[in-house]
Structures are given as structure tokens and as C-alpha cells.
PDB file of C-alpha atoms in Angstrom:
ATOM      1  CA  UNK A   1     -53.297   6.405 213.766  1.00 40.00           C
ATOM      2  CA  UNK A   2     -53.458   6.984 217.497  1.00 47.00           C
ATOM      3  CA  UNK A   3     -49.780   6.646 218.453  1.00 48.00           C
ATOM      4  CA  UNK A   4     -47.792   8.732 216.001  1.00 53.00           C
ATOM      5  CA  UNK A   5     -44.427   7.644 217.345  1.00 57.00           C
ATOM      6  CA  UNK A   6     -42.528   6.432 220.374  1.00 66.00           C
ATOM      7  CA  UNK A   7     -42.483   9.927 221.880  1.00 72.00           C
ATOM      8  CA  UNK A   8     -46.288   9.828 222.245  1.00 72.00           C
ATOM      9  CA  UNK A   9     -46.061   6.576 224.182  1.00 73.00           C
ATOM     10  CA  UNK A  10     -43.265   7.903 226.397  1.00 77.00           C
ATOM     11  CA  UNK A  11     -45.023  11.210 227.097  1.00 80.00           C
ATOM     12  CA  UNK A  12     -48.361   9.474 227.696  1.00 80.00           C
ATOM     13  CA  UNK A  13     -46.703   7.137 230.173  1.00 82.00           C
ATOM     14  CA  UNK A  14     -45.059  10.099 231.926  1.00 84.00           C
ATOM     15  CA  UNK A  15     -48.441  11.825 232.186  1.00 85.00           C
ATOM     16  CA  UNK A  16     -49.985   8.641 233.575  1.00 87.00           C
ATOM     17  CA  UNK A  17     -47.255   8.440 236.238  1.00 88.00           C
ATOM     18  CA  UNK A  18     -47.866  12.077 237.203  1.00 88.00           C
ATOM     19  CA  UNK A  19     -51.616  11.455 237.356  1.00 90.00           C
ATOM     20  CA  UNK A  20     -51.125   8.346 239.508  1.00 92.00           C
ATOM     21  CA  UNK A  21     -48.932  10.272 241.970  1.00 93.00           C
ATOM     22  CA  UNK A  22     -51.551  13.030 242.216  1.00 92.00           C
ATOM     23  CA  UNK A  23     -54.336  10.449 242.601  1.00 93.00           C
ATOM     24  CA  UNK A  24     -52.463   8.756 245.432  1.00 94.00           C
ATOM     25  CA  UNK A  25     -52.296  12.082 247.262  1.00 93.00           C
ATOM     26  CA  UNK A  26     -56.018  12.666 246.666  1.00 93.00           C
ATOM     27  CA  UNK A  27     -56.824   9.174 247.945  1.00 92.00           C
ATOM     28  CA  UNK A  28     -54.688   9.783 251.031  1.00 93.00           C
ATOM     29  CA  UNK A  29     -56.534  13.023 251.706  1.00 93.00           C
ATOM     30  CA  UNK A  30     -59.924  11.349 251.217  1.00 91.00           C
ATOM     31  CA  UNK A  31     -58.972   8.526 253.592  1.00 92.00           C
ATOM     32  CA  UNK A  32     -58.041  10.938 256.382  1.00 91.00           C
ATOM     33  CA  UNK A  33     -61.386  12.690 255.975  1.00 89.00           C
ATOM     34  CA  UNK A  34     -60.573  15.736 253.837  1.00 89.00           C
ATOM     35  CA  UNK A  35     -63.371  16.799 251.511  1.00 91.00           C
ATOM     36  CA  UNK A  36     -62.307  16.704 247.857  1.00 89.00           C
ATOM     37  CA  UNK A  37     -63.528  19.341 245.415  1.00 92.00           C
ATOM     38  CA  UNK A  38     -65.528  18.300 242.359  1.00 94.00           C
ATOM     39  CA  UNK A  39     -62.480  18.968 240.189  1.00 92.00           C
ATOM     40  CA  UNK A  40     -60.350  16.707 242.399  1.00 92.00           C
ATOM     41  CA  UNK A  41     -63.012  13.980 242.361  1.00 91.00           C
ATOM     42  CA  UNK A  42     -63.171  14.189 238.560  1.00 91.00           C
ATOM     43  CA  UNK A  43     -59.364  13.926 238.291  1.00 90.00           C
ATOM     44  CA  UNK A  44     -59.367  10.928 240.636  1.00 91.00           C
ATOM     45  CA  UNK A  45     -62.095   9.160 238.636  1.00 91.00           C
ATOM     46  CA  UNK A  46     -60.266   9.872 235.360  1.00 89.00           C
ATOM     47  CA  UNK A  47     -57.007   8.449 236.716  1.00 91.00           C
ATOM     48  CA  UNK A  48     -58.680   5.328 238.102  1.00 90.00           C
ATOM     49  CA  UNK A  49     -60.414   4.784 234.753  1.00 88.00           C
ATOM     50  CA  UNK A  50     -57.088   5.264 232.951  1.00 87.00           C
ATOM     51  CA  UNK A  51     -55.410   2.713 235.205  1.00 87.00           C
ATOM     52  CA  UNK A  52     -58.203   0.211 234.592  1.00 86.00           C
ATOM     53  CA  UNK A  53     -57.845   0.629 230.824  1.00 84.00           C
ATOM     54  CA  UNK A  54     -54.044   0.273 230.834  1.00 82.00           C
ATOM     55  CA  UNK A  55     -54.358  -3.423 231.708  1.00 80.00           C
ATOM     56  CA  UNK A  56     -56.296  -4.579 228.614  1.00 79.00           C
ATOM     57  CA  UNK A  57     -54.359  -2.262 226.294  1.00 76.00           C
ATOM     58  CA  UNK A  58     -51.070  -3.522 227.754  1.00 76.00           C
ATOM     59  CA  UNK A  59     -52.207  -7.112 227.326  1.00 78.00           C
ATOM     60  CA  UNK A  60     -53.112  -6.500 223.687  1.00 74.00           C
ATOM     61  CA  UNK A  61     -49.756  -4.850 223.044  1.00 71.00           C
ATOM     62  CA  UNK A  62     -47.933  -7.863 224.513  1.00 74.00           C
ATOM     63  CA  UNK A  63     -49.548 -10.255 222.039  1.00 73.00           C
ATOM     64  CA  UNK A  64     -46.973 -11.564 219.582  1.00 69.00           C
ATOM     65  CA  UNK A  65     -48.126  -9.789 216.428  1.00 70.00           C
ATOM     66  CA  UNK A  66     -46.336  -7.589 213.942  1.00 73.00           C
ATOM     67  CA  UNK A  67     -46.022  -3.817 214.266  1.00 72.00           C
ATOM     68  CA  UNK A  68     -48.726  -3.525 211.604  1.00 74.00           C
ATOM     69  CA  UNK A  69     -50.919  -5.819 213.696  1.00 75.00           C
ATOM     70  CA  UNK A  70     -50.434  -3.624 216.766  1.00 72.00           C
ATOM     71  CA  UNK A  71     -51.234  -0.517 214.727  1.00 73.00           C
ATOM     72  CA  UNK A  72     -54.378  -2.189 213.382  1.00 78.00           C
ATOM     73  CA  UNK A  73     -55.461  -3.200 216.907  1.00 76.00           C
ATOM     74  CA  UNK A  74     -54.947   0.325 218.202  1.00 73.00           C
ATOM     75  CA  UNK A  75     -56.812   1.807 215.248  1.00 76.00           C
ATOM     76  CA  UNK A  76     -59.730  -0.568 215.845  1.00 79.00           C
ATOM     77  CA  UNK A  77     -59.786   0.209 219.571  1.00 78.00           C
ATOM     78  CA  UNK A  78     -59.673   3.934 218.876  1.00 75.00           C
ATOM     79  CA  UNK A  79     -62.515   3.660 216.407  1.00 80.00           C
ATOM     80  CA  UNK A  80     -64.836   1.211 218.166  1.00 80.00           C
ATOM     81  CA  UNK A  81     -63.951   1.499 221.867  1.00 78.00           C
ATOM     82  CA  UNK A  82     -62.187   4.872 222.309  1.00 75.00           C
ATOM     83  CA  UNK A  83     -62.959   4.975 226.037  1.00 76.00           C
ATOM     84  CA  UNK A  84     -60.573   2.048 226.474  1.00 76.00           C
ATOM     85  CA  UNK A  85     -57.565   4.237 225.609  1.00 76.00           C
ATOM     86  CA  UNK A  86     -56.200   6.062 228.684  1.00 78.00           C
ATOM     87  CA  UNK A  87     -56.707   9.838 228.530  1.00 77.00           C
ATOM     88  CA  UNK A  88     -52.989  10.441 229.081  1.00 75.00           C
ATOM     89  CA  UNK A  89     -52.315   9.076 225.600  1.00 73.00           C
ATOM     90  CA  UNK A  90     -54.953  11.288 223.982  1.00 74.00           C
ATOM     91  CA  UNK A  91     -53.930  14.025 221.572  1.00 75.00           C
ATOM     92  CA  UNK A  92     -55.348  16.820 223.751  1.00 78.00           C
ATOM     93  CA  UNK A  93     -53.255  15.986 226.805  1.00 81.00           C
ATOM     94  CA  UNK A  94     -50.139  15.223 224.783  1.00 79.00           C
ATOM     95  CA  UNK A  95     -50.426  18.553 222.941  1.00 83.00           C
ATOM     96  CA  UNK A  96     -50.844  20.382 226.256  1.00 82.00           C
ATOM     97  CA  UNK A  97     -47.700  18.687 227.574  1.00 80.00           C
ATOM     98  CA  UNK A  98     -45.771  19.719 224.460  1.00 83.00           C
ATOM     99  CA  UNK A  99     -46.914  23.326 224.852  1.00 86.00           C
ATOM    100  CA  UNK A 100     -45.785  23.348 228.485  1.00 84.00           C
ATOM    101  CA  UNK A 101     -42.395  21.937 227.493  1.00 84.00           C
ATOM    102  CA  UNK A 102     -42.009  24.654 224.836  1.00 85.00           C
ATOM    103  CA  UNK A 103     -42.827  27.334 227.424  1.00 87.00           C
ATOM    104  CA  UNK A 104     -40.204  25.898 229.792  1.00 84.00           C
ATOM    105  CA  UNK A 105     -37.635  25.908 226.983  1.00 84.00           C
ATOM    106  CA  UNK A 106     -38.419  29.557 226.205  1.00 83.00           C
ATOM    107  CA  UNK A 107     -38.101  30.531 229.872  1.00 81.00           C
ATOM    108  CA  UNK A 108     -34.767  28.734 230.122  1.00 82.00           C
ATOM    109  CA  UNK A 109     -33.525  30.406 226.936  1.00 80.00           C
ATOM    110  CA  UNK A 110     -34.579  33.836 228.231  1.00 76.00           C
ATOM    111  CA  UNK A 111     -32.865  33.225 231.582  1.00 75.00           C
ATOM    112  CA  UNK A 112     -29.676  32.113 229.836  1.00 72.00           C
ATOM    113  CA  UNK A 113     -29.751  35.217 227.626  1.00 72.00           C
ATOM    114  CA  UNK A 114     -30.157  37.479 230.677  1.00 74.00           C
ATOM    115  CA  UNK A 115     -27.256  35.762 232.460  1.00 73.00           C
ATOM    116  CA  UNK A 116     -25.038  36.156 229.392  1.00 70.00           C
ATOM    117  CA  UNK A 117     -26.034  39.820 229.100  1.00 71.00           C
ATOM    118  CA  UNK A 118     -25.199  40.420 232.764  1.00 69.00           C
ATOM    119  CA  UNK A 119     -21.793  38.776 232.320  1.00 68.00           C
ATOM    120  CA  UNK A 120     -21.000  41.110 229.441  1.00 66.00           C
ATOM    121  CA  UNK A 121     -21.858  44.222 231.444  1.00 61.00           C
TER     122      UNK A 121
END
């Protein structure tokens, strides 16, 4: 199954919002004449493709079918038309986001431990 749980949908949507904000900045730069790097052009194309695929996926998810029906639709889309699923909902990007969140938690825990240690001294 593509969407394991609600957290995947929430995190994928957060990633899409971040990508859209970055794409808007890249578009602004391109419009004022700045030259974009190949990496920036690739990111912009990916985000525009993701936005274009959100519309049909969103439409399908709004159809009045059961949860099993939605799961079956998503499974069929993933199997037969995987390019239709936005990259922000893909397992690679979601796993990367989770790893970054874990690193932030570790940094926060380490900082808290140092502050507590300093208070004791």
C-alpha cells in the first residue's frame, strides 16, 4: 500500500508545501533574469509535475467510495501509473524527512542535556 497511515499524507503534504514555496522563489528569480542551475531547474520541474498530479489524485480521493475503495484506487495508480503520484508522497522523500526529524530531536536532546549539566555545575 502506498499510504501507510495518516502521517504519510500529512508529511507528504508538508513536503509539497515546502517544495511549492521553494519553486515560487525559483520562478521569481527566473522571471527577473537570474540563471537557474540544472539542479534548481530539475527541482522546479519536479514541483510543477507534482502540482499537476495533485489535481487528479485529489479528485479521485474526493469520490464517494469506501476507505477500501480509496486504498484500491491508490494501489492501482501506484502500480499502473506511478508517475501520477506526487514525489513528496513517495517513500524515499518521506523517509528522508523522518531521518531529518530524528536528527533534530537528537540535537535538541543533546542541547537540553548540556543545559541541565551546566545548571548543576
